[in-house]
Coordinates of C-alpha atoms in Angstrom, one line a residue:
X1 CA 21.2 -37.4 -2.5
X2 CA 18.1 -36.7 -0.5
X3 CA 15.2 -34.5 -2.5
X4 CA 12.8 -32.0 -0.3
X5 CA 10.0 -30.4 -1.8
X6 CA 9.8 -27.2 0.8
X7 CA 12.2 -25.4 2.8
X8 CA 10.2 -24.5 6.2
X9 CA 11.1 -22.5 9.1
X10 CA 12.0 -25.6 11.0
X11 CA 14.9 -26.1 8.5
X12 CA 16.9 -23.0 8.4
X13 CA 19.1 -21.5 11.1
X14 CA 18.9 -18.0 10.8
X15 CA 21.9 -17.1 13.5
X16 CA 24.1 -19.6 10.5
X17 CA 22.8 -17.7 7.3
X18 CA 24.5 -14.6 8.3
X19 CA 28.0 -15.8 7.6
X20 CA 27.3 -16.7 4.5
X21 CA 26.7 -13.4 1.5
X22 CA 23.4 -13.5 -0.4
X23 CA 25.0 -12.7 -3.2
X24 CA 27.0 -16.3 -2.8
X25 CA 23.5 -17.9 -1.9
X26 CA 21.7 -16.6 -5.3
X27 CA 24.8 -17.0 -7.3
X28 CA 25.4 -20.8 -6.6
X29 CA 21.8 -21.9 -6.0
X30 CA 22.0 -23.0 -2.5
X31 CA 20.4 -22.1 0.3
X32 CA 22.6 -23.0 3.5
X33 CA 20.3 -24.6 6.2
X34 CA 22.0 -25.6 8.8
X35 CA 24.9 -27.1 11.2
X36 CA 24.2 -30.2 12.8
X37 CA 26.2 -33.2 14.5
X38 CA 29.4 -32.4 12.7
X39 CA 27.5 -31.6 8.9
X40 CA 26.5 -28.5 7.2
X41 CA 23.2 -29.3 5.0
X42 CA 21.9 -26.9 2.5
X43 CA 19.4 -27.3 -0.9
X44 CA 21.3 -27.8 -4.2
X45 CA 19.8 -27.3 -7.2
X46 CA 22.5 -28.4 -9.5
X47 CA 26.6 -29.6 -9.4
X48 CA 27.2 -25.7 -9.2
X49 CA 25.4 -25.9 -5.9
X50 CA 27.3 -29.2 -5.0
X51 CA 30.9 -27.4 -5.3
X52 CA 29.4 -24.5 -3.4
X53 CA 28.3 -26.7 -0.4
X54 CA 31.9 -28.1 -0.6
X55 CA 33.6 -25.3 -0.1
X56 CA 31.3 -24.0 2.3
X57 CA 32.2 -26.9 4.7
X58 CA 35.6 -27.5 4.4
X59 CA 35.6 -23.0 5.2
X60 CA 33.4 -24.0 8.4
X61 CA 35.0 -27.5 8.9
X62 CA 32.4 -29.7 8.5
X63 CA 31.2 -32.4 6.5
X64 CA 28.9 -31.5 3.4
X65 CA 25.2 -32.6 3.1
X66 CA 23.2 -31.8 -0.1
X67 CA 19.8 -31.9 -0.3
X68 CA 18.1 -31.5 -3.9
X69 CA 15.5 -29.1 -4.0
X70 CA 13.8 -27.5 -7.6
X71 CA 15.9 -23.6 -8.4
X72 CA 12.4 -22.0 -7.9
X73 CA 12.4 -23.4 -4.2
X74 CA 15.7 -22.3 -3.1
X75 CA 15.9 -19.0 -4.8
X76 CA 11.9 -18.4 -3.0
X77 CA 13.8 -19.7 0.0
X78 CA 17.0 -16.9 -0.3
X79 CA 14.5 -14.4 -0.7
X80 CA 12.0 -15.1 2.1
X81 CA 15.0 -15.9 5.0
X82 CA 17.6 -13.3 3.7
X83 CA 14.8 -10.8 4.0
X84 CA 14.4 -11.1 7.7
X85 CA 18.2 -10.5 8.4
X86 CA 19.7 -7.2 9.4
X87 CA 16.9 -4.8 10.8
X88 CA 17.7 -1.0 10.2
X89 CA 18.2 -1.0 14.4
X90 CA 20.7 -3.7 14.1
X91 CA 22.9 -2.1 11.3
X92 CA 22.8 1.0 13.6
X93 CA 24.0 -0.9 16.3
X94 CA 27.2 -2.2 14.1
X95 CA 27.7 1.3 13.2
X96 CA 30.8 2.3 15.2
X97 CA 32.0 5.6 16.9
X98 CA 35.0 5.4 14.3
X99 CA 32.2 5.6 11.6
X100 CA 30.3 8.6 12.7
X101 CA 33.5 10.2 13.7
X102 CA 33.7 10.0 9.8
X103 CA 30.5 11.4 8.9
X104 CA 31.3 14.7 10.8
X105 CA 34.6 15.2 9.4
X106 CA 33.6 14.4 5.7
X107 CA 30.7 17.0 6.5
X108 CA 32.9 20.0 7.7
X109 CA 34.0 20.1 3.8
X110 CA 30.6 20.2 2.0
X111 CA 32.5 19.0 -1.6
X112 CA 32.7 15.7 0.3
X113 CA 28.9 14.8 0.1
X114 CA 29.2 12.4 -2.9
X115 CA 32.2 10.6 -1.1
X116 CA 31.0 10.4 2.2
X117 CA 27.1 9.1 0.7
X118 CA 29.2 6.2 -0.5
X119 CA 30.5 4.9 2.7
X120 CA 29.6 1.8 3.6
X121 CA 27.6 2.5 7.0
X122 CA 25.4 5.1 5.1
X123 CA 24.9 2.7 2.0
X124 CA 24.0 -0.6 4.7
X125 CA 21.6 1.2 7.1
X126 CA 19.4 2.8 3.8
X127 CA 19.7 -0.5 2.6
X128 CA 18.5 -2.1 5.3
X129 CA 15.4 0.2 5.9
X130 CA 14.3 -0.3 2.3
X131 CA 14.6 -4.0 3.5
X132 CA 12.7 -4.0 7.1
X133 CA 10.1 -1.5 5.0
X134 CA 9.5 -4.9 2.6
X135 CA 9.4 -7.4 5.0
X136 CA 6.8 -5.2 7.3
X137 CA 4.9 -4.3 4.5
X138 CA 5.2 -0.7 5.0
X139 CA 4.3 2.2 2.3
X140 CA 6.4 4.6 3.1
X141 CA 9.5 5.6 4.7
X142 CA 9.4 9.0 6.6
X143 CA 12.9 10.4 7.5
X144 CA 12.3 13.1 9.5
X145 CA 14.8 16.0 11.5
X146 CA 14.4 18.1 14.4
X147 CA 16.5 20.5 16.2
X148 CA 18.6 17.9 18.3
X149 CA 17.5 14.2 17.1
X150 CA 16.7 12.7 13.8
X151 CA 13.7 10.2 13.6
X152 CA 12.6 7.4 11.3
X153 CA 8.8 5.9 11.2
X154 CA 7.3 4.1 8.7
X155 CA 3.4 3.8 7.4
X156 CA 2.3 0.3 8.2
X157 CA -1.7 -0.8 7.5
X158 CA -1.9 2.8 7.7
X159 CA -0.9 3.5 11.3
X160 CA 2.6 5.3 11.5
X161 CA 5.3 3.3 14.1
X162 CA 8.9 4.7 15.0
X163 CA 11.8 2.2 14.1
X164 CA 14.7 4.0 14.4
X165 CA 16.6 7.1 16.1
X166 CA 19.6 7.8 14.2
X167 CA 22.0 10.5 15.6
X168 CA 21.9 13.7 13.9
X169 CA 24.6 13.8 13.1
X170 CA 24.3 11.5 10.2
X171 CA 20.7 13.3 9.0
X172 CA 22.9 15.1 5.7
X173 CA 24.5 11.7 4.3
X174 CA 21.4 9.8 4.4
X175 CA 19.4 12.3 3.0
X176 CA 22.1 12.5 0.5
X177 CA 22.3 9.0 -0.2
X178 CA 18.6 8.6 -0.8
X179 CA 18.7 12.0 -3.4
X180 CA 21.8 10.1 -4.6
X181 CA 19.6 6.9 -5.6
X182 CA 16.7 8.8 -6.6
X183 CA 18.5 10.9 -9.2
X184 CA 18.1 14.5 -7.0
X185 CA 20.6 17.5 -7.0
X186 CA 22.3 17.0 -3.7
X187 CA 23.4 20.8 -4.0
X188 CA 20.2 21.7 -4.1
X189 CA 18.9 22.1 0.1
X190 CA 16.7 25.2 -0.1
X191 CA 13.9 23.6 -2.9
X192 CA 11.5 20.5 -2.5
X193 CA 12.5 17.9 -5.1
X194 CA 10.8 14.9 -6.2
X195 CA 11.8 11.7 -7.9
X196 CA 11.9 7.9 -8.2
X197 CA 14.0 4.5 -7.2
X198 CA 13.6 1.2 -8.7
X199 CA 14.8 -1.6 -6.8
X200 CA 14.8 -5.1 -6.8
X201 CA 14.8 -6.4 -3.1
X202 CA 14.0 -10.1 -1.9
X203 CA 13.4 -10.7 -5.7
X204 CA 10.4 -8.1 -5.5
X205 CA 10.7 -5.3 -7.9
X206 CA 10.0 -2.1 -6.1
X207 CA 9.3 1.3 -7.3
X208 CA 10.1 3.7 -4.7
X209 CA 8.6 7.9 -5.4
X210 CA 10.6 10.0 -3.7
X211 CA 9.7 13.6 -1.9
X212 CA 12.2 15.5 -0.3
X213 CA 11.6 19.3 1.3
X214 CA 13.6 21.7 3.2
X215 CA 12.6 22.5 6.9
X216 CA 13.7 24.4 9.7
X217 CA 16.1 21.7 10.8
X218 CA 16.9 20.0 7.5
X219 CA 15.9 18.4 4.8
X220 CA 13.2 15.9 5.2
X221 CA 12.3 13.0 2.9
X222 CA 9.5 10.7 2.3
X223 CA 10.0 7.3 0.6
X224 CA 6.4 5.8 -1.0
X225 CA 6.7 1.6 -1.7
X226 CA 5.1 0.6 -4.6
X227 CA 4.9 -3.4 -5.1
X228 CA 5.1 -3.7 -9.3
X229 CA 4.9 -7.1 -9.1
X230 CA 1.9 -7.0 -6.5
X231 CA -1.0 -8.8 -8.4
X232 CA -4.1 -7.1 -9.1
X233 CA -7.1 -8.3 -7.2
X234 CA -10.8 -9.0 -7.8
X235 CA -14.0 -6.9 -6.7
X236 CA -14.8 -9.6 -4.1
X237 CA -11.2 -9.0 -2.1
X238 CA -10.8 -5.8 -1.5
X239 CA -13.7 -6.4 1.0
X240 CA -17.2 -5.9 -1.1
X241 CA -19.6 -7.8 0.1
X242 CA -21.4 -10.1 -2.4
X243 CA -24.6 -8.0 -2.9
X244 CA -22.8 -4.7 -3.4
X245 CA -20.2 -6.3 -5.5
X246 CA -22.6 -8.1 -7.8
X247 CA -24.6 -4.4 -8.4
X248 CA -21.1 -3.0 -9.1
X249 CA -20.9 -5.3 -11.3
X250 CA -24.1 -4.7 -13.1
X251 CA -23.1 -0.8 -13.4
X252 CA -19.9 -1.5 -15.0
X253 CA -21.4 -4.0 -17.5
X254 CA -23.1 -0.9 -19.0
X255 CA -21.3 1.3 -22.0
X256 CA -22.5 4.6 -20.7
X257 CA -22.6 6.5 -17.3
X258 CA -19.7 7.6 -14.9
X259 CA -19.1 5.9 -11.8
X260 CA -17.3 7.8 -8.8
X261 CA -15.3 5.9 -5.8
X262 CA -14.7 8.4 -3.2
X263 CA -12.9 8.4 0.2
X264 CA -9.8 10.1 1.4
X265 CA -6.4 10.2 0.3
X266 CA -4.8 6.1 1.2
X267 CA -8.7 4.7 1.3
X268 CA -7.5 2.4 -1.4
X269 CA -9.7 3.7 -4.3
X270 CA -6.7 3.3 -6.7
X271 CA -6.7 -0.5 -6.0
X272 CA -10.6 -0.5 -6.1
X273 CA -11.0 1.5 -10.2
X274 CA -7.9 -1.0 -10.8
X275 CA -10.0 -4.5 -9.5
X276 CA -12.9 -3.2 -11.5
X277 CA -11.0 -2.3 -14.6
X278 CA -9.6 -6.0 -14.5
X279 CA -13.3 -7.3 -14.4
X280 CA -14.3 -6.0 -17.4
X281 CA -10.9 -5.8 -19.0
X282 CA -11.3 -7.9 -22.9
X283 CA -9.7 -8.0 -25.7
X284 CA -13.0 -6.4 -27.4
X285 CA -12.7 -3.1 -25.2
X286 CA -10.4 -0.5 -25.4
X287 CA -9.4 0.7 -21.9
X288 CA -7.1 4.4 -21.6
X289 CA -6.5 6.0 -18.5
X290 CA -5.2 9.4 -17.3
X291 CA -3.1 8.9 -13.8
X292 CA -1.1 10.9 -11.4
X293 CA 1.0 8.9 -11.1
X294 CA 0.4 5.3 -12.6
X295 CA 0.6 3.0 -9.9
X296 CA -0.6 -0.7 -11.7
X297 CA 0.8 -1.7 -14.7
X298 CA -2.2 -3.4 -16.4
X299 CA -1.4 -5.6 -19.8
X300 CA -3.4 -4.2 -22.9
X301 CA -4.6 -0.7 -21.4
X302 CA -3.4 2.7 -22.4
X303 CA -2.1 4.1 -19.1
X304 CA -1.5 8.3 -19.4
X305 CA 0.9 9.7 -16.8
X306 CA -0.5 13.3 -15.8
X307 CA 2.6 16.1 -16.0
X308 CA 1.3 19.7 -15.2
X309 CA 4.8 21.4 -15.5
X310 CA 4.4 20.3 -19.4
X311 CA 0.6 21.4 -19.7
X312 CA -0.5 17.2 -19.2
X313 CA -3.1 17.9 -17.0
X314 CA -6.4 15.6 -16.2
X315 CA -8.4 17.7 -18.5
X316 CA -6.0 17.8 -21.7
X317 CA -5.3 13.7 -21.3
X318 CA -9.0 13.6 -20.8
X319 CA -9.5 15.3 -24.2
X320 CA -7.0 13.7 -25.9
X321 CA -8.1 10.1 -24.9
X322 CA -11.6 10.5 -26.1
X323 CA -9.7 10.4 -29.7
X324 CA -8.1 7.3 -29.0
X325 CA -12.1 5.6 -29.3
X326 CA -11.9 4.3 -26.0
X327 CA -14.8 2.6 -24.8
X328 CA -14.4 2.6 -21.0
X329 CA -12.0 5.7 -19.5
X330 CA -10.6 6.1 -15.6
X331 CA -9.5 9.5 -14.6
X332 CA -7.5 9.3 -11.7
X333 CA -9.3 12.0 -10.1
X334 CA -11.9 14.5 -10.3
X335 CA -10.3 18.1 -9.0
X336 CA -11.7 20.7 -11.0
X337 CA -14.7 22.0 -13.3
X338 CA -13.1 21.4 -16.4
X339 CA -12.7 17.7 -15.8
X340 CA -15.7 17.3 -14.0
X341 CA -17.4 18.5 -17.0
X342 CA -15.5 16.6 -19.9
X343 CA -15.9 13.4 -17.6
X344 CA -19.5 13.9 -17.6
X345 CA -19.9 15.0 -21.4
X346 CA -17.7 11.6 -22.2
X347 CA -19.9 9.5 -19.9
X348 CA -23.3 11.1 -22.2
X349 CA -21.8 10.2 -25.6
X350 CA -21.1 6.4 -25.8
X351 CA -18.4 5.7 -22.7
X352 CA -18.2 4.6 -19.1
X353 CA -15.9 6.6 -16.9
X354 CA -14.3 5.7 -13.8
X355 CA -13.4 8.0 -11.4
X356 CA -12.5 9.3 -8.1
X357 CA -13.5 12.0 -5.5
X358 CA -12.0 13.3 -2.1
X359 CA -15.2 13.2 -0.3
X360 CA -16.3 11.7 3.1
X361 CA -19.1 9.8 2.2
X362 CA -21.3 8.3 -1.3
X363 CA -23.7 10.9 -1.4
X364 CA -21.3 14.1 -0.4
X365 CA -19.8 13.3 -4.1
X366 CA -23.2 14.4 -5.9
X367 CA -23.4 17.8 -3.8
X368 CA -19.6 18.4 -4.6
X369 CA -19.7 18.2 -8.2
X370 CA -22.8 20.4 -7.9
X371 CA -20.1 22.8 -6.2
X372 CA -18.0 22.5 -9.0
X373 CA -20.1 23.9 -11.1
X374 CA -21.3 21.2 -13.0
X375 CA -25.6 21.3 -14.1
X376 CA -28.0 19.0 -11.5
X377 CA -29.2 17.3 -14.9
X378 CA -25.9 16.9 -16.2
X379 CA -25.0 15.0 -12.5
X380 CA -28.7 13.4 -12.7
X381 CA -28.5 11.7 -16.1
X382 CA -24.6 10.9 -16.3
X383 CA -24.3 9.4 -12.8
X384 CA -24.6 5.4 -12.0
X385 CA -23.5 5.1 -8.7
X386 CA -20.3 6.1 -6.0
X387 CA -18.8 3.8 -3.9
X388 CA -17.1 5.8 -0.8
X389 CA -14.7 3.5 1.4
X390 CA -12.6 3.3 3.9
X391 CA -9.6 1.0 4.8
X392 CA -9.6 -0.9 8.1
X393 CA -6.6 -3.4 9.3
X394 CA -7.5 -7.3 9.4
X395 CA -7.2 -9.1 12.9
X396 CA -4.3 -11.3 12.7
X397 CA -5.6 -14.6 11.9
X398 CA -2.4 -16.2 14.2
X399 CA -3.5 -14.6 17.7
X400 CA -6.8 -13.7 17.1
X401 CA -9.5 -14.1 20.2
X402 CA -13.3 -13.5 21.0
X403 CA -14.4 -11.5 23.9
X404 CA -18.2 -10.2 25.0
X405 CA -18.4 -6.4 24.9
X406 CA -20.4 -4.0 27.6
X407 CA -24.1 -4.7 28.1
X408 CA -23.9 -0.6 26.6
X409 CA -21.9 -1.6 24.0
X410 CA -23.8 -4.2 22.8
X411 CA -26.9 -2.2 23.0
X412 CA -24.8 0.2 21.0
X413 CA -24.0 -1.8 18.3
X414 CA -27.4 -3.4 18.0
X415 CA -28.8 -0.3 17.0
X416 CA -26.5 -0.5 14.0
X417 CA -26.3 -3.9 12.9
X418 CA -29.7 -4.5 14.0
X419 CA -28.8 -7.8 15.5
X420 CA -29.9 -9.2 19.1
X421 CA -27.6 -9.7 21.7
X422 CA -25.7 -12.0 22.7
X423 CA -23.0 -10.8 20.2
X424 CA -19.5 -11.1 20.1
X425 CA -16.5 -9.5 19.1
X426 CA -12.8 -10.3 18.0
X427 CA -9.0 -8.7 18.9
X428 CA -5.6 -9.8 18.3
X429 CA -3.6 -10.5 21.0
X430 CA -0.1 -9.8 19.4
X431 CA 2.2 -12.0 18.5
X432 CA 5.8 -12.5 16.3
X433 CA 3.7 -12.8 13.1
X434 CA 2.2 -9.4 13.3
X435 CA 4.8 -7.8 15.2
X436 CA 2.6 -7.4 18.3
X437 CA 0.6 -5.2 16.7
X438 CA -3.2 -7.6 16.6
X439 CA -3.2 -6.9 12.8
X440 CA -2.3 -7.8 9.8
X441 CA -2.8 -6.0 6.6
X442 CA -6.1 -4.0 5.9
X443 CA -9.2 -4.7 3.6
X444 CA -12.5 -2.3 2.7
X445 CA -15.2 -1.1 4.4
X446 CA -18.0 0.2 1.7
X447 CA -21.0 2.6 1.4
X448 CA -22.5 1.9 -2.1
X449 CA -25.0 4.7 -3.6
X450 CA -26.7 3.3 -6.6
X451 CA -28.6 6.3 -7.8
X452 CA -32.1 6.1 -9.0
X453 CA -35.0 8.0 -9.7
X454 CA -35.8 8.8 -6.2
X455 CA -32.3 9.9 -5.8
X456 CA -32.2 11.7 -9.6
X457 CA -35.3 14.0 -8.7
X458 CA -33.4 14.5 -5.1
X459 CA -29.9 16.0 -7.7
X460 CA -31.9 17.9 -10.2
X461 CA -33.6 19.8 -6.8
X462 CA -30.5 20.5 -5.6
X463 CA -31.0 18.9 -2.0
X464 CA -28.8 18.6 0.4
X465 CA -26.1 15.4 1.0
X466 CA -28.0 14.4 4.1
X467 CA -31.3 14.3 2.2
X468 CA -29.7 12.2 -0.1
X469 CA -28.1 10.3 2.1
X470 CA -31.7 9.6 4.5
X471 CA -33.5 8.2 0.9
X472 CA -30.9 5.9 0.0
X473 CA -30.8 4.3 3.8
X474 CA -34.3 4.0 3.4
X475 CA -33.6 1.8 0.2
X476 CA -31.6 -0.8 1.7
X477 CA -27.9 1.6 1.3
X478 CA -25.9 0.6 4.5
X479 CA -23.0 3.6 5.8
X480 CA -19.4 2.7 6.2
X481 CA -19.8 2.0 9.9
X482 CA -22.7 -0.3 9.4
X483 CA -20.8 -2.3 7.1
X484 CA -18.1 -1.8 8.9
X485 CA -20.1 -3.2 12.0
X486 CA -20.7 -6.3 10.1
X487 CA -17.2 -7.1 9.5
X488 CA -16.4 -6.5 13.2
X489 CA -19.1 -9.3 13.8
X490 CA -17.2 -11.9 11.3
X491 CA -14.1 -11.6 13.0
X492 CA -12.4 -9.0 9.8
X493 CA -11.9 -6.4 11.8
X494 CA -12.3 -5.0 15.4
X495 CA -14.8 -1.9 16.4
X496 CA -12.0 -0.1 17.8
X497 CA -11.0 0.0 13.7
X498 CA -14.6 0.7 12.5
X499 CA -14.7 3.8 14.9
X500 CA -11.4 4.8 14.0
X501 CA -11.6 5.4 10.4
X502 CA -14.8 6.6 10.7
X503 CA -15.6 9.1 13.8
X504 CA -14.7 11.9 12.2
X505 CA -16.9 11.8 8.8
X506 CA -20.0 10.0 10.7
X507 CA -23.1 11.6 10.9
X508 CA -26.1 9.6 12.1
X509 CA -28.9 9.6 10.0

């Protein structure tokens, strides 16, 4: 028997796997390949697999071909090509009249929710948008109903895309179905609910929050993706550049001070505390942190799960982890006076806290905690630095080309990057790998405020953001489109993306 090490794309044919059940594939160890010249061949990792491939081809009547390739291979394998069958649009096309005859009859007797939520074409179209969702990488699922259509988009690299236009008349089962999963009273129409879906799909173990809310049309649910088995990831990938990461660095060495990373809600700041908590994660430190909700799961740190209906709020964890003798903290987020001012009290008395800030820009996250409430020489002496970020989407490496912008355009963006011309930019063209889009997933784009003295006196005077903002340029700080700019030159990123994220916050100082 013949022994292959990988299983490419070159070796499976898709249009065959579709006969044959996943659940047959995992439970037998094989992975089917393909039919050629009178044989079926498929990977074997064992005799189970052998007797598998047997009856396989005597069902398709042909003769059997093994190939032995390592369990880890082929179950990879089942994973990776099983996951690009059956699109969402394709299980709608499958579903027939007869079926959404059904639907409306179930749903002119509303007791016949539960039953009709477990019919098969309800159960396979959810199934397969949770699937597409995966295999496109999207974080969420929006299911959305109007007066006469129903629509479903999904969030992918942050941009939102239509995939599919269900009829209404099915809007109540699959809403059902998903408050079905997710543990939700399918009664209950006229209240928002929230809950939670673990899967495992492709292998990948998926936590899924769920949000539903009544409108004027029907109920309309949100579906957030959570990876759990997504690896965390070092300062130096979610987009830092080497001089900003290696002074973040330096400021999270230290046992005092708070550090703030700020940007808007989905700017990735999450993933950014997270990378630096795995820095200077030991065995010698002990690491709590208050989150709403928990989104990592980080080996050998406390992890608090904020629950305001029970009187967990960021404040009360906060007070309660600082008699747990943590050494560093991370507070989810900063909303209000009260844990502004415990997070700054913590950050005086022997700990370094991590935190975050809905703010537009580094130096907009001194003048807010100022609005809070919170002292100028509390800010002054507790504060390290604030990272504020954006998120832009990476030019697919597969179709990616250079082009020469406008003689304006260039004179443009040499004002920024402070580069001579000739300069050049990148696009993606589009192609089957990104899905046409030009992009594929998203990294950082920084602004990193290290405060000083210059920038302490600035804080206990009470100056404005802008001040703030025109002394650290002067220091060397670059904005979020400068850097942004940068990675546009490298190739990262194109300046349609740079302007995008950050037209509405710039202000040109």
């Amino acid at each position: 028997m013949e022994t292959i090490e990988t299983i490419t794309e070159e070796d499976v044919e898709l249009s065959f796997i579709k006969d044959i059940p996943v659940s047959f594939a995992k439970g037998n160890m094989i992975m089917p390949l393909r039919r050629r010249d009178g044989y079926l061949s498929a990977a074997v990792a064992d005799e189970r697999g052998i007797f598998a491939l047997r009856e396989l081809s005597k069902h398709f009547g042909l003769q059997p071909m093994p190939l032995n390739v390592p369990s880890g291979i082929i179950l990879d394998a089942i994973n990776r090509f099983y996951g690009r069958l059956g699109s969402a649009e394709e299980v709608m096309d499958n579903i027939t009249g007869e079926d959404l005859s059904a639907v409306a009859t179930a749903f002119e007797k509303p007791q016949d929710i539960l039953e009709l939520t477990e019919e098969a074409p309800i159960i396979r179209l959810l199934n397969a948008l949770l699937q597409q969702a995966v295999k496109e990488r999207a974080s969420d699922i929006h299911i959305e109903p109007y007066e006469k259509e129903l629509d479903v988009r999904m969030r992918v690299d942050g941009i939102m895309h239509r995939v599919l236009s269900p009829p209404k008349i099915i809007q109540d089962a699959l809403v059902s179905r998903v408050k079905i999963m997710a543990n939700l009273d399918i009664a209950e129409k006229r209240l928002p609910q929230d809950g939670r879906i673990r899967l495992l799909i492709g292998g990948r173990d998926i936590d899924i929050r769920v949000s539903v809310i009544p409108t004027s049309f029907g109920e309309r649910a949100v579906l957030r993706l959570l990876d759990r088995k997504q690896g965390l990831i070092g300062l130096w990938e979610v987009g830092l550049d080497k001089e900003d990461a290696k002074r973040l660095e330096e400021l999270l060495q230290r046992t005092t001070g708070i550090l703030l990373v700020t940007g808007p809600t989905g700017s990735g700041k999450t993933t950014t505390l997270y990378a630096a908590l795995n820095r200077i994660h030991t065995v010698e430190k002990n690491i709590i942190t208050v989150e709403d909700p928990v989104e990592y799961q980080l080996k050998g740190i406390g992890q608090i799960h904020v629950n305001p209906k029970i009187g967990l709020t960021f404040a009360s964890g906060l007070r309660s982890i600082l008699r747990q003798d943590p050494d560093v903290i991370m507070v989810g987020e900063i909303r209000d006076f009260e844990t502004a001012e415990i997070a700054i009290q913590a950050s005086l008395t022997g700990h370094l806290v991590l935190s975050t800030l809905h703010t537009n820009d580094a130096p907009s996250a001194i003048t807010r905690l100022l609005d809070m409430g919170v002292e100028p020489f509390l800010v002054a002496s507790s504060l390290t630095g604030v990272l504020a970020q954006r998120l832009v989407r990476i030019i697919c490496p597969d179709c990616k080309e250079s082009y020469k912008p406008t003689e304006e355009e260039a004179r443009y963006f040499s004002s920024f990057i402070n580069r001579p011309s000739p300069i050049v930019f990148y696009r993606g063209k589009g192609c089957d790998k990104c899905i046409g889009k030009g992009y594929l997933g998203r990294t950082g784009i920084f602004e990193f405020l290290a405060i000083d003295e210059g920038i302490r006196h600035l804080i206990t005077e009470r100056s404005d953001s802008q001040s703030i903002k025109n002394l650290a340029i002067s220091k060397g700080m670059r904005t979020l489109r400068n850097d942004g700019f940068e990675k546009a030159m490298k190739g990262i990123t194109t300046i349609e993306e740079v302007l995008r994220v950050t037209q509405k916050d710039y202000v040109e100082g």
